XYZ file of C-alpha atoms in Angstrom:
750
model
C -0.081 0.043 0.076
C 1.097 3.577 -1.107
C 2.834 5.655 1.765
C 1.336 9.075 2.046
C 4.061 11.994 1.863
C 3.929 15.415 2.537
C 6.540 17.719 1.032
C 6.493 21.343 2.132
C 7.724 23.658 -0.742
C 7.547 23.458 -4.284
C 10.784 25.090 -5.306
C 13.483 22.904 -6.996
C 14.200 20.778 -3.866
C 10.466 20.159 -3.472
C 9.920 19.560 -7.023
C 13.159 17.268 -7.307
C 11.891 15.051 -4.128
C 8.337 14.911 -5.755
C 9.863 13.382 -8.864
C 11.981 11.150 -7.129
C 9.230 9.608 -4.717
C 7.173 8.841 -7.643
C 9.485 7.983 -10.815
C 12.647 6.775 -9.176
C 11.359 4.354 -6.883
C 9.006 0.979 -7.406
C 5.594 2.256 -8.764
C 2.969 2.679 -6.174
C 5.292 3.090 -3.257
C 4.265 6.608 -2.675
C 1.549 9.099 -2.662
C 2.754 12.713 -2.834
C 1.396 15.892 -1.842
C 3.093 19.403 -2.445
C 2.046 22.067 -0.131
C 3.213 25.650 -1.706
C 2.396 28.668 -0.122
C 2.904 30.802 -3.146
C 0.582 30.706 -5.976
C 3.082 29.403 -8.325
C 5.777 26.441 -8.449
C 9.612 27.461 -8.336
C 10.134 29.096 -4.725
C 12.651 31.752 -5.095
C 12.635 31.421 -8.825
C 10.021 33.325 -10.963
C 8.846 32.100 -14.101
C 8.077 35.444 -16.059
C 10.373 38.454 -16.701
C 7.400 40.635 -15.048
C 7.019 38.618 -11.753
C 9.130 41.023 -9.671
C 7.454 40.486 -6.537
C 9.460 37.705 -5.158
C 13.069 37.707 -3.137
C 14.740 37.284 -6.454
C 14.875 39.879 -9.389
C 13.561 37.953 -12.501
C 16.470 39.288 -14.492
C 19.063 38.196 -12.278
C 21.876 35.988 -13.696
C 22.644 32.898 -12.263
C 26.215 32.690 -10.788
C 26.479 28.911 -11.683
C 26.210 27.881 -15.256
C 23.187 25.560 -16.962
C 25.481 22.656 -16.447
C 25.382 23.174 -12.825
C 21.880 24.497 -12.511
C 20.239 21.285 -13.975
C 18.570 18.090 -12.497
C 20.189 15.222 -14.344
C 17.180 14.241 -16.598
C 16.006 17.487 -17.813
C 17.948 19.289 -20.173
C 18.254 22.843 -21.155
C 16.769 24.290 -24.256
C 19.708 24.711 -26.926
C 18.793 28.457 -27.046
C 18.880 29.215 -23.548
C 22.016 31.049 -22.037
C 25.020 29.427 -20.393
C 24.015 31.469 -17.616
C 19.904 31.710 -17.375
C 18.121 34.502 -15.957
C 16.092 33.807 -12.978
C 12.786 33.880 -15.069
C 14.260 30.920 -17.380
C 15.254 29.013 -14.306
C 11.321 29.468 -13.421
C 10.411 28.150 -16.615
C 12.581 25.150 -16.241
C 11.182 24.296 -13.297
C 7.772 24.233 -14.617
C 8.997 21.998 -17.473
C 10.437 19.558 -14.760
C 7.117 19.372 -13.249
C 5.141 18.869 -16.734
C 7.695 16.190 -17.334
C 7.673 14.426 -14.289
C 4.107 14.983 -12.816
C 2.358 12.737 -10.525
C 2.070 14.682 -7.070
C -0.812 16.039 -5.982
C 0.587 20.242 -5.769
C -1.470 22.476 -3.703
C -0.612 26.012 -4.347
C -1.350 28.869 -2.050
C -1.382 26.433 0.996
C 0.931 27.575 3.695
C 1.772 24.652 6.301
C 1.368 26.536 9.600
C 1.859 23.299 11.669
C 3.258 19.945 11.359
C 2.509 17.545 14.927
C 4.773 14.125 14.984
C 2.285 11.466 16.300
C 3.089 8.498 18.507
C 3.205 6.173 15.799
C 5.465 8.468 13.646
C 2.929 10.106 11.338
C 2.298 13.622 10.677
C -0.631 15.592 11.312
C -0.017 18.681 9.263
C -2.330 21.862 9.171
C -2.325 24.237 6.206
C -3.845 27.811 5.598
C -5.380 28.541 2.321
C -8.139 31.029 0.871
C -10.398 28.159 1.698
C -9.480 28.348 5.589
C -7.751 25.732 7.607
C -7.090 22.116 6.757
C -5.708 19.108 8.703
C -4.327 15.878 7.047
C -2.387 12.809 8.171
C 0.938 11.424 6.495
C 2.960 8.770 6.984
C 6.009 11.002 5.876
C 7.140 14.690 6.261
C 9.653 16.022 3.873
C 11.121 19.578 4.481
C 12.000 21.567 1.201
C 11.315 25.014 2.193
C 14.837 26.114 1.090
C 17.276 28.161 3.032
C 15.899 31.804 2.475
C 13.167 32.367 5.086
C 13.261 36.016 5.453
C 15.684 38.582 4.949
C 17.887 39.393 7.921
C 17.598 42.983 9.206
C 20.676 43.913 11.545
C 19.208 45.556 14.865
C 21.729 48.588 14.457
C 19.908 49.504 11.441
C 16.511 51.016 11.584
C 13.541 50.283 9.856
C 12.635 53.782 8.719
C 14.738 56.635 8.542
C 15.367 59.953 6.388
C 16.203 57.884 3.425
C 15.114 54.892 1.887
C 16.133 51.383 3.581
C 15.614 48.231 2.011
C 16.972 44.719 1.544
C 19.010 43.378 -1.426
C 16.340 40.965 -1.946
C 13.801 43.864 -2.670
C 16.130 45.893 -4.984
C 15.093 46.321 -8.467
C 16.104 49.465 -9.856
C 17.273 53.198 -9.033
C 13.681 54.428 -9.783
C 12.090 52.363 -7.188
C 15.078 52.723 -4.561
C 14.545 56.483 -4.780
C 11.145 57.143 -5.323
C 9.876 60.600 -5.486
C 13.475 61.819 -3.830
C 13.719 65.120 -3.544
C 17.370 64.904 -3.191
C 19.719 65.334 -6.363
C 22.654 63.101 -5.361
C 24.238 61.601 -2.599
C 25.805 58.153 -1.776
C 23.839 55.137 -2.255
C 25.181 52.618 0.482
C 25.609 48.685 0.193
C 26.298 46.865 3.314
C 27.515 43.575 3.178
C 30.781 42.195 1.384
C 30.041 38.570 0.588
C 27.891 37.229 -2.360
C 24.603 39.412 -2.228
C 26.471 42.311 -1.478
C 29.035 42.217 -4.467
C 26.302 41.353 -6.916
C 23.985 44.008 -5.560
C 26.676 46.781 -5.497
C 27.454 45.751 -9.196
C 23.722 45.742 -10.077
C 23.415 49.340 -8.842
C 26.670 50.508 -10.650
C 25.090 48.683 -13.485
C 21.803 50.933 -13.464
C 23.743 54.024 -12.363
C 25.962 53.943 -15.259
C 23.262 53.253 -17.634
C 21.266 56.074 -16.312
C 24.465 58.717 -16.705
C 25.359 57.284 -20.396
C 21.900 56.416 -21.743
C 20.637 58.399 -24.393
C 17.014 57.546 -23.283
C 15.256 59.520 -20.671
C 16.681 59.625 -17.382
C 15.314 57.197 -14.808
C 16.423 59.528 -11.952
C 17.120 63.048 -11.736
C 20.967 63.884 -12.064
C 22.293 60.781 -11.732
C 25.695 61.876 -12.334
C 25.715 63.333 -8.648
C 25.137 59.945 -6.972
C 27.956 57.399 -5.769
C 28.010 54.131 -4.714
C 29.757 53.090 -0.955
C 30.166 49.372 -0.445
C 30.695 48.363 3.404
C 32.747 45.061 3.320
C 33.973 43.378 6.736
C 36.893 41.835 4.640
C 37.532 41.400 0.889
C 36.383 38.471 -1.320
C 37.877 36.895 -4.462
C 35.431 38.101 -7.356
C 35.047 35.883 -10.217
C 33.553 36.683 -13.568
C 31.182 34.215 -14.917
C 33.357 33.014 -17.506
C 36.913 31.923 -16.305
C 39.846 30.184 -17.910
C 41.160 26.505 -17.678
C 44.509 28.438 -19.033
C 45.140 31.407 -17.264
C 48.660 31.073 -17.936
C 48.236 31.336 -21.438
C 48.722 34.589 -23.484
C 45.693 33.839 -25.309
C 43.793 31.798 -22.365
C 40.597 30.293 -23.390
C 37.352 30.524 -21.572
C 34.483 28.415 -20.389
C 31.455 29.012 -18.029
C 33.310 29.353 -14.378
C 31.843 26.126 -13.079
C 33.199 23.954 -15.872
C 36.956 24.468 -14.929
C 36.191 24.686 -11.232
C 34.447 21.109 -11.516
C 37.100 19.644 -13.506
C 37.689 16.304 -11.765
C 40.928 15.843 -13.517
C 42.564 18.431 -11.462
C 41.748 16.534 -7.897
C 43.336 13.592 -6.520
C 40.857 10.593 -6.226
C 38.989 9.814 -4.266
C 37.842 13.402 -3.338
C 38.253 14.893 0.296
C 36.117 17.698 1.766
C 37.881 20.929 1.059
C 35.076 22.776 3.061
C 34.311 22.662 6.675
C 36.861 23.526 8.790
C 39.771 25.348 6.829
C 43.135 24.899 8.307
C 45.919 27.703 7.709
C 48.028 25.379 5.131
C 44.453 24.911 3.483
C 43.748 28.210 3.222
C 46.849 29.210 1.683
C 46.164 26.357 -0.892
C 42.847 27.777 -1.668
C 43.875 31.422 -1.546
C 46.991 30.788 -3.999
C 44.708 28.734 -6.583
C 41.904 31.682 -6.237
C 44.981 34.238 -7.210
C 46.110 31.579 -10.256
C 42.633 31.773 -11.343
C 41.974 35.359 -11.470
C 45.847 36.407 -12.187
C 45.767 39.193 -9.424
C 45.569 39.877 -5.648
C 43.278 42.235 -6.674
C 45.385 45.554 -5.672
C 45.223 46.678 -9.290
C 41.576 47.436 -8.585
C 41.373 48.775 -4.955
C 43.672 48.878 -1.984
C 40.705 47.672 -0.247
C 40.041 44.788 -2.387
C 43.817 43.402 -2.024
C 44.188 39.765 -0.398
C 47.788 39.508 0.533
C 49.677 38.932 3.792
C 47.894 37.496 6.844
C 44.693 37.676 4.573
C 46.301 34.688 3.029
C 46.069 32.723 6.007
C 42.196 33.017 6.375
C 39.811 31.112 5.124
C 39.008 32.615 1.685
C 35.337 34.011 0.597
C 34.406 34.333 -2.984
C 31.779 36.289 -4.959
C 30.773 36.114 -8.488
C 30.099 39.370 -10.641
C 31.209 40.121 -14.172
C 31.621 44.044 -13.658
C 32.151 44.607 -9.663
C 36.085 44.682 -9.798
C 36.099 47.151 -12.894
C 33.334 49.394 -11.337
C 35.674 49.674 -8.445
C 38.656 50.507 -10.501
C 36.198 53.181 -12.053
C 35.680 54.582 -8.976
C 31.867 54.367 -9.319
C 32.115 51.947 -6.511
C 34.170 53.052 -3.500
C 34.939 50.116 -1.175
C 35.412 50.947 2.980
C 36.485 48.034 5.242
C 34.813 47.677 8.643
C 31.065 47.128 9.858
C 28.057 49.105 10.159
C 27.493 50.034 13.671
C 24.977 52.602 13.178
C 22.899 54.833 10.619
C 21.172 57.949 11.714
C 19.427 60.318 9.342
C 22.215 60.425 6.269
C 25.137 59.413 8.353
C 26.454 55.688 8.437
C 29.022 54.883 11.162
C 31.691 52.020 10.778
C 33.215 50.143 13.836
C 35.952 49.477 14.501
C 37.396 52.923 13.113
C 34.137 55.318 13.882
C 34.888 56.513 10.331
C 31.501 58.053 9.149
C 29.961 58.045 5.779
C 27.910 60.787 5.216
C 25.220 62.241 2.540
C 23.883 58.940 2.289
C 20.914 58.927 -0.080
C 19.700 55.233 0.349
C 20.700 52.216 1.556
C 20.521 48.396 0.739
C 21.074 45.754 3.107
C 23.088 42.555 1.699
C 22.922 41.282 5.082
C 21.590 37.581 4.020
C 18.799 35.485 5.044
C 17.395 33.955 8.278
C 16.074 30.377 7.809
C 13.881 30.227 10.936
C 10.824 30.689 9.180
C 11.482 27.623 6.811
C 11.142 25.761 10.052
C 8.416 27.230 11.970
C 6.027 24.748 11.520
C 8.007 21.900 13.080
C 7.322 21.258 16.688
C 9.893 22.583 19.755
C 10.449 18.667 20.500
C 11.640 18.033 16.759
C 13.250 21.436 16.749
C 15.336 20.122 19.927
C 16.053 16.827 18.436
C 17.706 18.516 15.114
C 19.662 20.888 17.556
C 17.923 24.048 15.550
C 20.111 27.002 16.628
C 18.541 30.612 15.246
C 21.713 32.123 16.287
C 23.477 30.182 13.777
C 22.036 31.005 10.373
C 24.655 29.376 8.319
C 24.170 26.162 10.428
C 20.451 26.219 11.586
C 20.138 22.622 12.038
C 22.442 19.578 12.600
C 21.394 16.550 10.372
C 22.632 13.035 9.341
C 24.506 12.332 6.074
C 24.978 15.564 4.667
C 21.540 17.252 5.673
C 19.062 14.452 4.862
C 17.501 13.291 7.983
C 17.956 12.477 11.790
C 18.163 8.950 12.955
C 15.666 9.693 15.925
C 13.134 10.883 13.262
C 12.926 8.334 10.682
C 9.709 9.466 8.902
C 11.150 13.269 8.454
C 13.062 14.049 5.859
C 15.131 17.180 4.277
C 16.334 18.222 0.865
C 17.837 21.595 -0.135
C 18.129 23.254 3.606
C 21.601 24.450 3.722
C 23.723 27.613 2.468
C 23.822 27.776 -1.608
C 22.653 24.397 -2.128
C 23.711 22.703 -5.535
C 20.986 21.211 -7.828
C 22.837 17.876 -8.179
C 23.271 17.646 -4.373
C 19.614 18.366 -4.009
C 18.684 15.372 -6.239
C 21.125 13.146 -4.514
C 19.668 14.185 -0.954
C 16.157 13.252 -2.637
C 17.236 9.924 -3.707
C 19.109 9.399 -0.342
C 15.784 9.880 1.515
C 13.983 7.958 -0.892
C 16.224 5.103 -0.257
C 15.893 5.280 3.618
C 11.967 5.293 3.211
C 12.150 2.129 0.799
C 13.943 0.011 2.850
C 14.357 -1.495 6.159
C 17.618 -1.302 8.175
C 17.824 -5.220 7.906
C 17.893 -5.243 4.159
C 19.782 -2.245 3.227
C 22.632 -2.505 0.829
C 25.772 -2.877 2.411
C 27.213 0.478 1.099
C 24.474 2.638 2.462
C 24.401 0.687 6.010
C 28.311 1.559 5.903
C 27.607 5.274 5.010
C 25.341 5.396 7.685
C 27.442 3.822 9.993
C 30.581 6.184 9.201
C 28.556 9.239 9.149
C 29.280 12.083 11.494
C 27.838 14.871 9.804
C 25.658 15.692 13.166
C 28.942 16.011 15.343
C 30.782 17.848 12.257
C 27.890 20.489 12.331
C 27.838 21.207 15.980
C 31.634 21.604 15.747
C 31.693 23.992 12.828
C 29.355 26.297 14.915
C 31.859 27.516 17.321
C 34.909 27.190 14.997
C 36.259 30.458 13.838
C 37.637 28.770 10.868
C 34.359 27.656 9.296
C 34.418 27.948 5.456
C 32.116 30.346 3.949
C 30.022 27.529 2.659
C 30.390 24.994 5.294
C 28.065 22.038 4.031
C 30.631 20.642 1.957
C 32.080 21.040 -1.099
C 30.171 20.036 -4.277
C 32.099 17.638 -6.007
C 32.906 15.686 -2.611
C 29.315 15.561 -1.732
C 28.352 14.003 -5.212
C 30.759 11.505 -4.549
C 29.857 10.792 -1.000
C 25.761 10.405 -1.973
C 27.109 7.903 -4.903
C 28.976 5.786 -3.192
C 26.257 5.430 -0.535
C 23.574 4.623 -3.106
C 25.929 2.880 -5.354
C 25.506 5.187 -8.375
C 28.406 5.176 -10.694
C 29.512 7.997 -12.240
C 29.296 8.135 -16.241
C 32.179 9.096 -18.207
C 32.522 12.677 -19.264
C 33.480 11.601 -22.819
C 32.979 8.337 -24.517
C 33.555 6.926 -28.131
C 31.278 7.158 -29.879
C 29.632 9.754 -29.534
C 31.624 12.121 -27.617
C 35.681 12.327 -27.864
C 37.884 13.648 -25.146
C 38.278 17.197 -24.971
C 41.624 18.777 -25.984
C 43.956 18.155 -23.271
C 45.072 21.248 -21.044
C 48.784 22.168 -19.823
C 48.381 18.975 -17.637
C 48.331 16.817 -20.593
C 44.834 15.283 -19.329
C 41.264 16.070 -20.858
C 38.649 17.760 -18.990
C 36.603 15.525 -16.422
C 33.785 17.909 -15.760
C 31.285 16.900 -13.146
C 27.373 17.470 -13.726
C 24.327 16.288 -12.255
C 23.614 14.356 -15.352
C 26.671 12.091 -14.666
C 25.000 10.686 -11.949
C 21.858 9.357 -13.532
C 18.951 7.676 -11.475
C 19.752 4.057 -11.126
C 16.194 3.300 -11.188
C 15.215 0.490 -13.924
C 11.980 2.046 -14.502
C 13.709 4.975 -16.080
C 12.142 5.720 -19.377
C 13.739 6.311 -23.003
C 12.507 9.890 -22.892
C 14.172 10.160 -19.496
C 17.652 8.690 -20.605
C 17.468 11.061 -23.871
C 17.420 14.182 -21.421
C 20.435 12.688 -19.504
C 21.946 12.430 -22.996
C 21.345 15.747 -24.093
C 22.584 17.072 -20.884
C 25.734 15.300 -21.130
C 26.283 16.227 -25.048
C 25.716 20.000 -24.289
C 28.298 20.151 -21.687
C 30.731 18.461 -23.749
C 29.903 20.694 -27.054
C 30.206 23.860 -24.758
C 33.512 22.367 -23.385
C 35.125 21.811 -26.833
C 33.686 24.923 -28.384
C 35.598 26.962 -25.609
C 38.559 25.212 -25.723
C 38.982 24.913 -29.696
C 37.102 27.408 -31.195
C 37.447 30.614 -29.537
C 33.742 30.343 -28.058
C 33.302 33.087 -25.142
C 36.469 35.300 -25.772
C 34.394 37.963 -27.495
C 32.397 37.940 -23.961
C 35.253 37.943 -22.087
C 36.959 40.894 -23.850
C 33.662 42.722 -23.890
C 33.333 42.396 -19.915
C 36.962 43.333 -19.442
C 36.870 46.604 -21.334
C 34.967 48.449 -18.744
C 36.453 51.564 -17.510
C 39.246 53.891 -18.487
C 42.315 52.962 -20.776
C 45.646 55.189 -21.901
C 45.561 55.478 -25.389
C 48.503 55.782 -27.709
C 48.272 55.813 -31.549
C 50.140 56.477 -34.676
C 49.060 57.515 -37.975
C 51.277 56.895 -40.916
C 49.658 58.463 -44.167
C 51.241 57.725 -47.796
C 49.193 60.796 -48.842
C 50.355 64.551 -48.206
C 46.330 65.278 -47.736
C 46.546 63.313 -44.645
C 49.235 64.146 -42.006
C 51.235 61.490 -39.874
C 51.349 61.849 -36.596
C 50.530 60.831 -32.886
C 47.622 60.712 -30.753
C 47.753 60.395 -26.824
C 44.787 60.451 -24.537
C 42.384 58.368 -22.916
C 39.315 56.010 -24.120
C 36.506 55.186 -21.688
C 34.260 52.512 -21.882
C 30.645 53.459 -20.358
C 28.417 50.406 -19.352
C 24.842 51.098 -20.022
C 21.634 49.057 -21.067
C 21.269 48.375 -24.636
C 19.822 50.457 -26.988
C 17.819 49.688 -30.264
C 19.411 52.740 -32.342
C 20.808 51.228 -35.447
C 19.936 47.691 -34.775
C 18.676 45.135 -37.636
C 16.906 41.952 -36.253
C 20.436 39.891 -36.689
C 21.898 42.056 -33.736
C 19.439 40.978 -30.576
C 16.322 43.667 -31.479
C 14.205 40.813 -30.970
C 16.205 38.459 -28.528
C 14.419 36.657 -25.778
C 17.113 38.081 -23.624
C 16.416 41.787 -24.288
C 18.991 44.087 -25.764
C 21.800 42.841 -22.774
C 24.501 45.902 -22.085
C 26.566 47.657 -24.307
C 29.267 50.452 -23.949
C 29.349 53.864 -24.913
C 32.960 54.445 -26.152
C 34.312 58.054 -25.550
C 37.900 58.923 -26.878
C 39.666 62.168 -25.788
C 43.473 63.403 -26.229
C 45.653 65.490 -28.517
C 46.748 64.406 -31.999
C 50.222 65.886 -33.146
C 51.775 65.836 -36.401
C 54.901 63.961 -37.255
C 56.539 66.404 -39.589
C 54.820 69.665 -37.831
C 54.725 69.328 -33.865
C 53.229 72.815 -33.853
C 50.451 71.058 -35.614
C 48.596 69.801 -32.307
C 44.845 70.054 -31.784
C 42.247 68.075 -29.211
C 41.032 64.764 -31.211
C 37.603 63.018 -29.947
C 35.364 60.199 -31.290
C 32.816 57.783 -30.093
C 31.558 54.469 -31.028
C 29.120 52.165 -29.248
C 30.507 48.451 -28.663
C 27.865 45.757 -28.337
C 28.167 42.192 -27.136
C 25.425 39.642 -28.637
C 25.477 36.951 -26.166
C 23.178 34.552 -28.041
C 25.427 34.881 -31.145
C 28.520 35.431 -29.160
C 29.418 38.285 -31.296
C 31.332 41.753 -30.888
C 30.664 44.512 -32.523
C 31.430 48.144 -33.037
C 28.939 50.859 -34.164
C 29.443 54.392 -36.042
C 27.962 57.078 -33.317
C 25.782 59.582 -34.554
C 26.910 62.862 -35.354
C 23.657 64.694 -34.317
C 23.419 62.753 -31.233
C 26.701 61.130 -30.266
C 25.562 59.318 -27.155
C 23.209 56.904 -29.920
C 24.467 54.416 -32.287
C 23.883 54.964 -36.093
C 24.990 51.936 -37.955
C 27.363 48.893 -37.880
C 31.048 49.952 -38.425
C 32.099 46.189 -38.071
C 32.012 42.708 -36.199
C 35.034 41.496 -34.553
C 35.979 38.068 -35.713
C 38.102 36.021 -33.379
C 40.877 33.572 -34.963
C 41.809 30.554 -33.420
C 45.328 30.119 -32.125
C 47.210 28.242 -34.915
C 44.807 28.931 -37.776
C 45.686 32.558 -38.117
C 47.780 32.316 -41.283
C 47.733 28.641 -42.142
C 51.570 28.639 -42.075
C 53.659 26.466 -39.505
C 56.212 29.112 -37.933
C 59.540 27.825 -36.218
C 62.401 29.268 -34.271
C 62.120 33.064 -32.978
C 58.709 33.240 -35.300
C 57.196 30.439 -33.328
C 58.381 32.248 -30.041
C 56.562 35.186 -31.040
C 53.271 33.630 -31.855
C 53.512 31.749 -28.672
C 53.332 34.817 -26.905
C 50.506 36.415 -28.989
C 47.346 37.453 -27.358
C 43.807 36.480 -29.345
C 44.093 38.016 -32.573
C 41.013 39.174 -34.371
C 39.957 40.722 -37.683
C 37.256 42.957 -39.375
C 36.367 44.664 -42.469
C 34.278 47.594 -43.257
C 33.547 49.349 -46.756
C 32.866 52.866 -46.098
C 31.528 54.264 -49.838
C 34.909 53.711 -51.827
C 37.207 53.361 -48.711
C 38.172 49.757 -47.266
C 38.848 49.532 -43.570
C 40.901 46.517 -42.843
C 40.792 46.155 -39.031
C 42.994 44.113 -36.832
C 43.128 43.355 -32.888
C 45.392 41.973 -30.520
C 44.024 41.311 -27.258
C 46.393 40.460 -24.269
C 45.063 38.974 -21.153
C 46.621 38.358 -17.621
C 44.267 35.127 -16.622
C 40.735 36.577 -16.812
C 41.232 40.546 -17.374
C 42.411 42.425 -20.298
C 45.875 44.029 -19.629
C 46.499 45.521 -22.838
C 44.908 45.266 -26.346
C 46.041 46.679 -29.720
C 43.780 48.165 -32.681
C 44.947 49.005 -36.156
C 43.409 49.986 -39.398
C 44.706 50.060 -42.880
C 42.482 52.394 -44.992
C 42.494 52.210 -48.738
C 40.488 54.344 -51.204
C 40.794 56.810 -54.087
C 41.704 59.543 -51.399
C 43.180 57.539 -48.501
C 46.156 55.531 -48.183
C 47.317 55.298 -44.256
C 47.549 52.958 -41.206
C 46.582 53.392 -37.764
C 48.075 51.420 -34.816
C 46.908 52.199 -31.351
C 47.788 50.432 -28.082
C 45.337 50.560 -24.984
C 46.668 50.186 -21.398
C 45.468 50.359 -18.051
């Protein structure tokens, strides 16, 4: 007879738990009811661009790619970006529910109380528009997630003379500064970890766009605002695309999680790199992060630098494409310390008692309190699972990596830890299902041994008082996947097999990549259908194709260049003319790339005008300096020019557009598209000796051309990276026409 299961929450963890209990166990084992307080499934993840009422901005970009933000047996659409927007994640979850239905999903039903009965069953009370309801279930599975409610520090008033909001409510400048009578001031971001850095970068992007957009200003006099970010200590800030070959002169790029979860780089079997971080472990991790980024971050600001004694501390990481360059540009100013008080328009920091005055708004990126996610459990159960509201990063102590407690065999948990990975959620659901479909005496030896060896509860309790606890104490992703797979006898699928998939090109280690994704641990259920197997295969193929495209076809280089252009460059350019009508000479000045929301000006449909992702971001390029004639130094004059640079994420294309002469903030028409050349294929000639050495030191080469009436512009680029960031790049033109014959060579340096 089927057992009745109550799942609380219809976010990713609740949906994967429901699917697992229905589709990955013997048919008829469970009858599943899912209660969700919201009017939709998805939890944090909205399913439309317009759904801005939750804790996540619908246009937020995930900080892990679709190769990690996935369940093993549902693939993303080919048209979906590498880093989906929040609303696309919501739609993925809706498709997951449609593909693997069978549960009774009750939306608009909030679980208010769950009482454990003497026989181990649960009496669950819910509230909905129809009133109160009480139902008894054999099992209770908590899938309410970690984001119970925004944390609001006691030292910060709920109301003041300026707007104060939590980062989960930030959407845009207009709503942050509604009907403000102020014209200018400091926008204060409080909190230096993941959400603080992402929020500061989002506000900076909006402010930069408001300043430099040709459209109507979203706020008055945006140029009079600045962003001040209060951080306790610096974090390593990674862009969304990093390189598995950071030391190369022309590094290749991949979604950041693909190099991070390359199992070929880690000794087997895996050991846990999270939890308690010793000094030696901290030094190793900090060294790895510095190698990946190619910097200790001092080039951006002294406040973001990580060196000295900080290298002995457990590292903190964050993800942002533009934060560091906004810091370098001065739009974001970083202050070390903690916010000790806020009054009127003045923030005071500890321990220095420094003050930040003229504050126009405050955004608190102070994390979330998971308490509401457990509020329906009885006090006796909370005591059993060692619930501690004073430890929001480790609120409960559960067995086998957050899945259950031995004293409560009819209670399970999925996804209740900080920054849960989708693959781990899927594994947790499988583990709970295995516990509930077996009795101790008949469990497989591997499962019995895993339970006997488990020390998760003891470890969690010890980490609560450990000053060297890692940023994400639950455990590292790859290690957790390995441990669940061992306990459940789930073999890992090879990343590349022949046929249909060959190994990826080898890296400097001589080894091909061995990338971990959830699809490499498919369900062992014999009931898996052909359609389910095809989804797994599609997931594996998509990751493999992405890796090969990045490693051998220059994929994602255009995006890496575009990201790294932000801010100011020193520009030196020489012009050599072969006609007396055009003087030769030298230009010295600056080039500034101002980030802003994409504009429609000049775009045909082929350049993103109808993209599902919208217009994305673009730069207004402003060049300013002095030209001095070579043969007549007295001939010297100021020279300026403007362009619009755009990156098409769907097509992975970088393009440059002429600015209008009557409105230089707007794009006029296409100048050229930048074509990146795969190293070794630039000229088809094999070099030897000194030529080979020079070629080895080349950056990424690119080319373009443009016919302007009768004048042909032959354009060539060379981009030199230091790991993930551009350090120098060259742009040259050869122009030939009836009245033009000259070359221009420019070098851009930070």
